[in-house]
Amino acid sequence: MPAEPTLIVEQELFASGATLIIGIDEVGRGAMAGPVMVGVCALRPGVTEFPAGLRDSKLVSEKKRISLFPEVKQWAPTAVGEASAAEIDELGITACLGLAARRALISLHEAGVPVGEAAVLLDGAHDWLNPALTSKLPVTTRVKADQDCAVVSAASIVAKVTRDELMVSLDAQHPEYGWASNKGYGAAVHMEAIKTIGLTPYHRASWVK
């Protein structure tokens, strides 16, 4: 079992004056079809525990992710935003990460979370969030934050489960591509179907060579 995340980084940010932390992670960045989705999870000071078994979504089984999903949503406010394949073709993947995150943050705001007061903990080494925002937020980037930081692990779970459910529903419309199992990534069955059948509106046409 992979090591579980901690709340150490979150506690350090609270100790430095943060009153709200929003963890952010993306899923679907490298897929050939389907949207990119960004999950966000908002955490207040004083939280010392998190759902048992919480891990980065890539490190747990589908069954475990699904069981964690409602627990995460009960633990802290969450939201998921997306950018479509057409938007990725038009704007590029990095801009669409920011677009999807902005949409998720708007959802949090509409749910009553004071997003403008938040410090952001972002998985990765690059701040792709602030270029998409009108009002900038303080962002801490951290490689492997999705594995190390509970609030980011939680964001990864809600994003992954939400996107997987969408790809399964799209598979019912286009079963030839195997999206129920490959979730839009470049598996052999998916790539062969692209060659023999062509593209759907859910494909990132600019990514298909």
PDB file of C-alpha atoms in Angstrom:
ATOM      1  CA  MET A   1       0.000   0.000   0.000  1.00  0.00           C
ATOM      2  CA  PRO A   2       1.488   3.399  -0.950  1.00  0.00           C
ATOM      3  CA  ALA A   3       2.283   5.760   1.912  1.00  0.00           C
ATOM      4  CA  GLU A   4      -0.704   7.872   2.826  1.00  0.00           C
ATOM      5  CA  PRO A   5      -0.670  11.649   2.462  1.00  0.00           C
ATOM      6  CA  THR A   6      -0.410  13.939   5.473  1.00  0.00           C
ATOM      7  CA  LEU A   7      -1.680  17.355   6.510  1.00  0.00           C
ATOM      8  CA  ILE A   8       1.813  18.651   7.256  1.00  0.00           C
ATOM      9  CA  VAL A   9       2.034  21.090   4.351  1.00  0.00           C
ATOM     10  CA  GLU A  10      -1.509  22.305   4.975  1.00  0.00           C
ATOM     11  CA  GLN A  11      -0.705  22.899   8.649  1.00  0.00           C
ATOM     12  CA  GLU A  12       2.413  24.851   7.661  1.00  0.00           C
ATOM     13  CA  LEU A  13       0.334  27.087   5.402  1.00  0.00           C
ATOM     14  CA  PHE A  14      -2.190  27.652   8.185  1.00  0.00           C
ATOM     15  CA  ALA A  15       0.648  28.459  10.585  1.00  0.00           C
ATOM     16  CA  SER A  16       1.911  31.079   8.144  1.00  0.00           C
ATOM     17  CA  GLY A  17      -1.455  32.833   8.195  1.00  0.00           C
ATOM     18  CA  ALA A  18      -3.706  31.070   5.676  1.00  0.00           C
ATOM     19  CA  THR A  19      -7.364  30.911   6.720  1.00  0.00           C
ATOM     20  CA  LEU A  20      -8.472  28.623   3.874  1.00  0.00           C
ATOM     21  CA  ILE A  21      -6.511  26.209   1.684  1.00  0.00           C
ATOM     22  CA  ILE A  22      -7.745  24.939  -1.658  1.00  0.00           C
ATOM     23  CA  GLY A  23      -6.018  21.841  -3.011  1.00  0.00           C
ATOM     24  CA  ILE A  24      -6.106  21.452  -6.783  1.00  0.00           C
ATOM     25  CA  ASP A  25      -5.324  18.531  -9.092  1.00  0.00           C
ATOM     26  CA  GLU A  26      -6.127  17.657 -12.712  1.00  0.00           C
ATOM     27  CA  VAL A  27      -7.077  14.462 -14.516  1.00  0.00           C
ATOM     28  CA  GLY A  28      -7.271  13.684 -18.206  1.00  0.00           C
ATOM     29  CA  ARG A  29      -4.366  15.884 -19.211  1.00  0.00           C
ATOM     30  CA  GLY A  30      -2.847  13.289 -21.540  1.00  0.00           C
ATOM     31  CA  ALA A  31      -6.010  11.680 -22.898  1.00  0.00           C
ATOM     32  CA  MET A  32      -6.821  11.591 -26.603  1.00  0.00           C
ATOM     33  CA  ALA A  33     -10.559  11.986 -26.000  1.00  0.00           C
ATOM     34  CA  GLY A  34     -12.783  13.574 -23.401  1.00  0.00           C
ATOM     35  CA  PRO A  35     -12.338  16.721 -21.342  1.00  0.00           C
ATOM     36  CA  VAL A  36      -9.598  17.644 -18.960  1.00  0.00           C
ATOM     37  CA  MET A  37     -11.038  17.992 -15.469  1.00  0.00           C
ATOM     38  CA  VAL A  38      -9.717  19.812 -12.421  1.00  0.00           C
ATOM     39  CA  GLY A  39     -10.775  18.947  -8.895  1.00  0.00           C
ATOM     40  CA  VAL A  40     -10.657  21.419  -6.017  1.00  0.00           C
ATOM     41  CA  CYS A  41     -11.020  20.778  -2.288  1.00  0.00           C
ATOM     42  CA  ALA A  42     -11.303  23.513   0.369  1.00  0.00           C
ATOM     43  CA  LEU A  43      -9.908  23.034   3.869  1.00  0.00           C
ATOM     44  CA  ARG A  44     -10.300  25.147   7.011  1.00  0.00           C
ATOM     45  CA  PRO A  45      -7.857  25.274   9.954  1.00  0.00           C
ATOM     46  CA  GLY A  46      -8.260  22.738  12.719  1.00  0.00           C
ATOM     47  CA  VAL A  47      -8.748  19.665  10.567  1.00  0.00           C
ATOM     48  CA  THR A  48      -6.480  16.924  11.871  1.00  0.00           C
ATOM     49  CA  GLU A  49      -7.863  13.828  10.133  1.00  0.00           C
ATOM     50  CA  PHE A  50      -8.952  12.794   6.676  1.00  0.00           C
ATOM     51  CA  PRO A  51     -10.845   9.832   5.199  1.00  0.00           C
ATOM     52  CA  ALA A  52      -9.183   6.507   5.891  1.00  0.00           C
ATOM     53  CA  GLY A  53      -7.379   5.129   2.858  1.00  0.00           C
ATOM     54  CA  LEU A  54      -7.185   8.489   1.087  1.00  0.00           C
ATOM     55  CA  ARG A  55      -4.496   8.429  -1.603  1.00  0.00           C
ATOM     56  CA  ASP A  56      -3.707  10.047  -4.912  1.00  0.00           C
ATOM     57  CA  SER A  57      -6.332   8.728  -7.322  1.00  0.00           C
ATOM     58  CA  LYS A  58      -3.672   7.038  -9.472  1.00  0.00           C
ATOM     59  CA  LEU A  59      -2.529   4.906  -6.539  1.00  0.00           C
ATOM     60  CA  VAL A  60      -5.821   3.279  -5.559  1.00  0.00           C
ATOM     61  CA  SER A  61      -8.211   0.950  -7.336  1.00  0.00           C
ATOM     62  CA  GLU A  62     -11.338   2.117  -9.104  1.00  0.00           C
ATOM     63  CA  LYS A  63     -13.428   0.463  -6.388  1.00  0.00           C
ATOM     64  CA  LYS A  64     -11.541   2.328  -3.674  1.00  0.00           C
ATOM     65  CA  ARG A  65     -11.829   5.656  -5.502  1.00  0.00           C
ATOM     66  CA  ILE A  66     -15.585   5.220  -5.769  1.00  0.00           C
ATOM     67  CA  SER A  67     -15.870   4.399  -2.062  1.00  0.00           C
ATOM     68  CA  LEU A  68     -13.720   7.408  -1.135  1.00  0.00           C
ATOM     69  CA  PHE A  69     -15.708   9.827  -3.301  1.00  0.00           C
ATOM     70  CA  PRO A  70     -18.654  10.430  -0.908  1.00  0.00           C
ATOM     71  CA  GLU A  71     -16.327  10.418   2.100  1.00  0.00           C
ATOM     72  CA  VAL A  72     -14.192  13.155   0.570  1.00  0.00           C
ATOM     73  CA  LYS A  73     -17.241  15.231  -0.294  1.00  0.00           C
ATOM     74  CA  GLN A  74     -18.427  14.922   3.297  1.00  0.00           C
ATOM     75  CA  TRP A  75     -14.980  15.762   4.666  1.00  0.00           C
ATOM     76  CA  ALA A  76     -14.596  19.107   2.882  1.00  0.00           C
ATOM     77  CA  PRO A  77     -16.225  21.233   0.170  1.00  0.00           C
ATOM     78  CA  THR A  78     -15.228  20.082  -3.312  1.00  0.00           C
ATOM     79  CA  ALA A  79     -15.973  20.915  -6.927  1.00  0.00           C
ATOM     80  CA  VAL A  80     -14.884  19.795 -10.380  1.00  0.00           C
ATOM     81  CA  GLY A  81     -14.509  21.934 -13.497  1.00  0.00           C
ATOM     82  CA  GLU A  82     -13.831  20.819 -17.035  1.00  0.00           C
ATOM     83  CA  ALA A  83     -12.620  22.040 -20.395  1.00  0.00           C
ATOM     84  CA  SER A  84     -13.843  20.227 -23.479  1.00  0.00           C
ATOM     85  CA  ALA A  85     -11.887  18.566 -26.253  1.00  0.00           C
ATOM     86  CA  ALA A  86     -12.907  21.401 -28.581  1.00  0.00           C
ATOM     87  CA  GLU A  87     -11.575  23.972 -26.108  1.00  0.00           C
ATOM     88  CA  ILE A  88      -8.317  22.031 -25.809  1.00  0.00           C
ATOM     89  CA  ASP A  89      -7.970  22.056 -29.608  1.00  0.00           C
ATOM     90  CA  GLU A  90      -8.617  25.799 -29.692  1.00  0.00           C
ATOM     91  CA  LEU A  91      -6.710  27.015 -26.633  1.00  0.00           C
ATOM     92  CA  GLY A  92      -4.144  24.319 -25.804  1.00  0.00           C
ATOM     93  CA  ILE A  93      -3.977  22.057 -22.806  1.00  0.00           C
ATOM     94  CA  THR A  94      -2.228  24.427 -20.376  1.00  0.00           C
ATOM     95  CA  ALA A  95      -4.762  27.205 -20.882  1.00  0.00           C
ATOM     96  CA  CYS A  96      -7.537  24.644 -20.484  1.00  0.00           C
ATOM     97  CA  LEU A  97      -6.159  23.452 -17.166  1.00  0.00           C
ATOM     98  CA  GLY A  98      -6.591  27.010 -15.942  1.00  0.00           C
ATOM     99  CA  LEU A  99     -10.022  27.290 -17.556  1.00  0.00           C
ATOM    100  CA  ALA A 100     -11.246  24.096 -15.896  1.00  0.00           C
ATOM    101  CA  ALA A 101      -9.805  25.170 -12.534  1.00  0.00           C
ATOM    102  CA  ARG A 102     -11.478  28.574 -12.789  1.00  0.00           C
ATOM    103  CA  ARG A 103     -14.811  26.871 -13.417  1.00  0.00           C
ATOM    104  CA  ALA A 104     -14.289  24.631 -10.393  1.00  0.00           C
ATOM    105  CA  LEU A 105     -13.410  27.608  -8.207  1.00  0.00           C
ATOM    106  CA  ILE A 106     -16.522  29.430  -9.389  1.00  0.00           C
ATOM    107  CA  SER A 107     -18.568  26.410  -8.324  1.00  0.00           C
ATOM    108  CA  LEU A 108     -16.950  26.511  -4.886  1.00  0.00           C
ATOM    109  CA  HIS A 109     -17.689  30.224  -4.630  1.00  0.00           C
ATOM    110  CA  GLU A 110     -21.304  29.682  -5.609  1.00  0.00           C
ATOM    111  CA  ALA A 111     -21.513  27.052  -2.847  1.00  0.00           C
ATOM    112  CA  GLY A 112     -20.472  29.660  -0.292  1.00  0.00           C
ATOM    113  CA  VAL A 113     -16.737  29.028  -0.036  1.00  0.00           C
ATOM    114  CA  PRO A 114     -14.794  32.353   0.167  1.00  0.00           C
ATOM    115  CA  VAL A 115     -12.402  31.446  -2.635  1.00  0.00           C
ATOM    116  CA  GLY A 116     -10.847  34.911  -2.720  1.00  0.00           C
ATOM    117  CA  GLU A 117      -9.435  34.348   0.770  1.00  0.00           C
ATOM    118  CA  ALA A 118      -7.755  31.059  -0.103  1.00  0.00           C
ATOM    119  CA  ALA A 119      -4.177  29.944  -0.394  1.00  0.00           C
ATOM    120  CA  VAL A 120      -3.845  27.366  -3.161  1.00  0.00           C
ATOM    121  CA  LEU A 121      -1.843  24.148  -2.997  1.00  0.00           C
ATOM    122  CA  LEU A 122      -1.298  23.025  -6.580  1.00  0.00           C
ATOM    123  CA  ASP A 123       0.090  19.706  -7.730  1.00  0.00           C
ATOM    124  CA  GLY A 124       3.095  20.035 -10.026  1.00  0.00           C
ATOM    125  CA  ALA A 125       5.946  22.463 -10.587  1.00  0.00           C
ATOM    126  CA  HIS A 126       4.179  25.128 -12.666  1.00  0.00           C
ATOM    127  CA  ASP A 127       1.491  27.634 -11.702  1.00  0.00           C
ATOM    128  CA  TRP A 128      -0.975  27.222 -14.570  1.00  0.00           C
ATOM    129  CA  LEU A 129      -3.813  28.587 -12.420  1.00  0.00           C
ATOM    130  CA  ASN A 130      -3.165  32.310 -12.019  1.00  0.00           C
ATOM    131  CA  PRO A 131      -2.946  33.102 -15.763  1.00  0.00           C
ATOM    132  CA  ALA A 132      -6.602  32.008 -15.957  1.00  0.00           C
ATOM    133  CA  LEU A 133      -7.778  34.146 -13.030  1.00  0.00           C
ATOM    134  CA  THR A 134      -8.853  37.773 -12.956  1.00  0.00           C
ATOM    135  CA  SER A 135      -7.973  38.067  -9.282  1.00  0.00           C
ATOM    136  CA  LYS A 136      -4.727  36.248  -8.511  1.00  0.00           C
ATOM    137  CA  LEU A 137      -4.433  33.810  -5.629  1.00  0.00           C
ATOM    138  CA  PRO A 138      -1.322  32.861  -3.637  1.00  0.00           C
ATOM    139  CA  VAL A 139      -0.238  29.535  -5.117  1.00  0.00           C
ATOM    140  CA  THR A 140       2.169  27.011  -3.648  1.00  0.00           C
ATOM    141  CA  THR A 141       3.260  24.466  -6.259  1.00  0.00           C
ATOM    142  CA  ARG A 142       4.508  21.095  -5.073  1.00  0.00           C
ATOM    143  CA  VAL A 143       5.620  18.126  -7.121  1.00  0.00           C
ATOM    144  CA  LYS A 144       3.733  15.020  -5.977  1.00  0.00           C
ATOM    145  CA  ALA A 145       1.364  17.089  -3.840  1.00  0.00           C
ATOM    146  CA  ASP A 146      -1.320  14.657  -4.987  1.00  0.00           C
ATOM    147  CA  GLN A 147       0.566  11.942  -3.104  1.00  0.00           C
ATOM    148  CA  ASP A 148       1.853  13.957  -0.141  1.00  0.00           C
ATOM    149  CA  CYS A 149      -0.927  16.414   0.737  1.00  0.00           C
ATOM    150  CA  ALA A 150      -4.345  15.190   1.841  1.00  0.00           C
ATOM    151  CA  VAL A 151      -6.239  18.182   0.440  1.00  0.00           C
ATOM    152  CA  VAL A 152      -4.740  17.592  -3.015  1.00  0.00           C
ATOM    153  CA  SER A 153      -5.284  13.833  -2.822  1.00  0.00           C
ATOM    154  CA  ALA A 154      -8.937  14.598  -2.106  1.00  0.00           C
ATOM    155  CA  ALA A 155      -9.125  16.900  -5.128  1.00  0.00           C
ATOM    156  CA  SER A 156      -7.617  14.166  -7.294  1.00  0.00           C
ATOM    157  CA  ILE A 157     -10.225  11.645  -6.151  1.00  0.00           C
ATOM    158  CA  VAL A 158     -13.237  13.826  -6.949  1.00  0.00           C
ATOM    159  CA  ALA A 159     -11.803  14.797 -10.334  1.00  0.00           C
ATOM    160  CA  LYS A 160     -10.903  11.229 -11.315  1.00  0.00           C
ATOM    161  CA  VAL A 161     -14.227   9.674 -10.296  1.00  0.00           C
ATOM    162  CA  THR A 162     -16.192  12.443 -12.010  1.00  0.00           C
ATOM    163  CA  ARG A 163     -14.219  12.112 -15.243  1.00  0.00           C
ATOM    164  CA  ASP A 164     -14.342   8.312 -15.239  1.00  0.00           C
ATOM    165  CA  GLU A 165     -18.124   8.394 -14.852  1.00  0.00           C
ATOM    166  CA  LEU A 166     -18.381  10.748 -17.822  1.00  0.00           C
ATOM    167  CA  MET A 167     -16.168   8.576 -20.021  1.00  0.00           C
ATOM    168  CA  VAL A 168     -18.224   5.486 -19.159  1.00  0.00           C
ATOM    169  CA  SER A 169     -21.385   7.357 -20.168  1.00  0.00           C
ATOM    170  CA  LEU A 170     -19.763   8.447 -23.443  1.00  0.00           C
ATOM    171  CA  ASP A 171     -18.695   4.850 -24.067  1.00  0.00           C
ATOM    172  CA  ALA A 172     -22.368   3.928 -24.260  1.00  0.00           C
ATOM    173  CA  GLN A 173     -22.654   6.290 -27.240  1.00  0.00           C
ATOM    174  CA  HIS A 174     -19.365   5.242 -28.875  1.00  0.00           C
ATOM    175  CA  PRO A 175     -18.501   1.726 -27.641  1.00  0.00           C
ATOM    176  CA  GLU A 176     -15.995   1.049 -30.422  1.00  0.00           C
ATOM    177  CA  TYR A 177     -13.314   3.167 -28.716  1.00  0.00           C
ATOM    178  CA  GLY A 178     -13.284   1.295 -25.414  1.00  0.00           C
ATOM    179  CA  TRP A 179     -13.658   4.405 -23.285  1.00  0.00           C
ATOM    180  CA  ALA A 180     -15.278   2.485 -20.427  1.00  0.00           C
ATOM    181  CA  SER A 181     -11.901   0.868 -19.792  1.00  0.00           C
ATOM    182  CA  ASN A 182      -9.312   3.244 -21.272  1.00  0.00           C
ATOM    183  CA  LYS A 183     -11.094   6.497 -20.286  1.00  0.00           C
ATOM    184  CA  GLY A 184     -10.023   8.191 -23.505  1.00  0.00           C
ATOM    185  CA  TYR A 185      -6.293   7.499 -23.240  1.00  0.00           C
ATOM    186  CA  GLY A 186      -4.275   6.054 -26.090  1.00  0.00           C
ATOM    187  CA  ALA A 187      -4.880   2.334 -25.560  1.00  0.00           C
ATOM    188  CA  ALA A 188      -4.457   0.079 -28.574  1.00  0.00           C
ATOM    189  CA  VAL A 189      -8.193  -0.507 -29.050  1.00  0.00           C
ATOM    190  CA  HIS A 190      -8.827   3.226 -28.934  1.00  0.00           C
ATOM    191  CA  MET A 191      -6.105   4.102 -31.441  1.00  0.00           C
ATOM    192  CA  GLU A 192      -7.202   1.323 -33.806  1.00  0.00           C
ATOM    193  CA  ALA A 193     -10.793   2.588 -33.706  1.00  0.00           C
ATOM    194  CA  ILE A 194      -9.588   6.086 -34.567  1.00  0.00           C
ATOM    195  CA  LYS A 195      -7.826   4.658 -37.627  1.00  0.00           C
ATOM    196  CA  THR A 196     -10.778   2.604 -38.817  1.00  0.00           C
ATOM    197  CA  ILE A 197     -13.770   4.725 -37.767  1.00  0.00           C
ATOM    198  CA  GLY A 198     -12.399   8.229 -37.356  1.00  0.00           C
ATOM    199  CA  LEU A 199     -12.958  10.875 -34.736  1.00  0.00           C
ATOM    200  CA  THR A 200     -15.955  11.837 -32.625  1.00  0.00           C
ATOM    201  CA  PRO A 201     -16.722  15.344 -31.328  1.00  0.00           C
ATOM    202  CA  TYR A 202     -15.191  14.186 -28.043  1.00  0.00           C
ATOM    203  CA  HIS A 203     -11.739  13.642 -29.540  1.00  0.00           C
ATOM    204  CA  ARG A 204      -8.936  16.162 -29.318  1.00  0.00           C
ATOM    205  CA  ALA A 205      -8.453  16.352 -33.055  1.00  0.00           C
ATOM    206  CA  SER A 206      -5.216  18.334 -32.820  1.00  0.00           C
ATOM    207  CA  TRP A 207      -3.687  15.501 -30.783  1.00  0.00           C
ATOM    208  CA  VAL A 208      -4.367  12.756 -33.300  1.00  0.00           C
ATOM    209  CA  LYS A 209      -1.561  12.294 -35.785  1.00  0.00           C
TER     210      LYS A 209
END
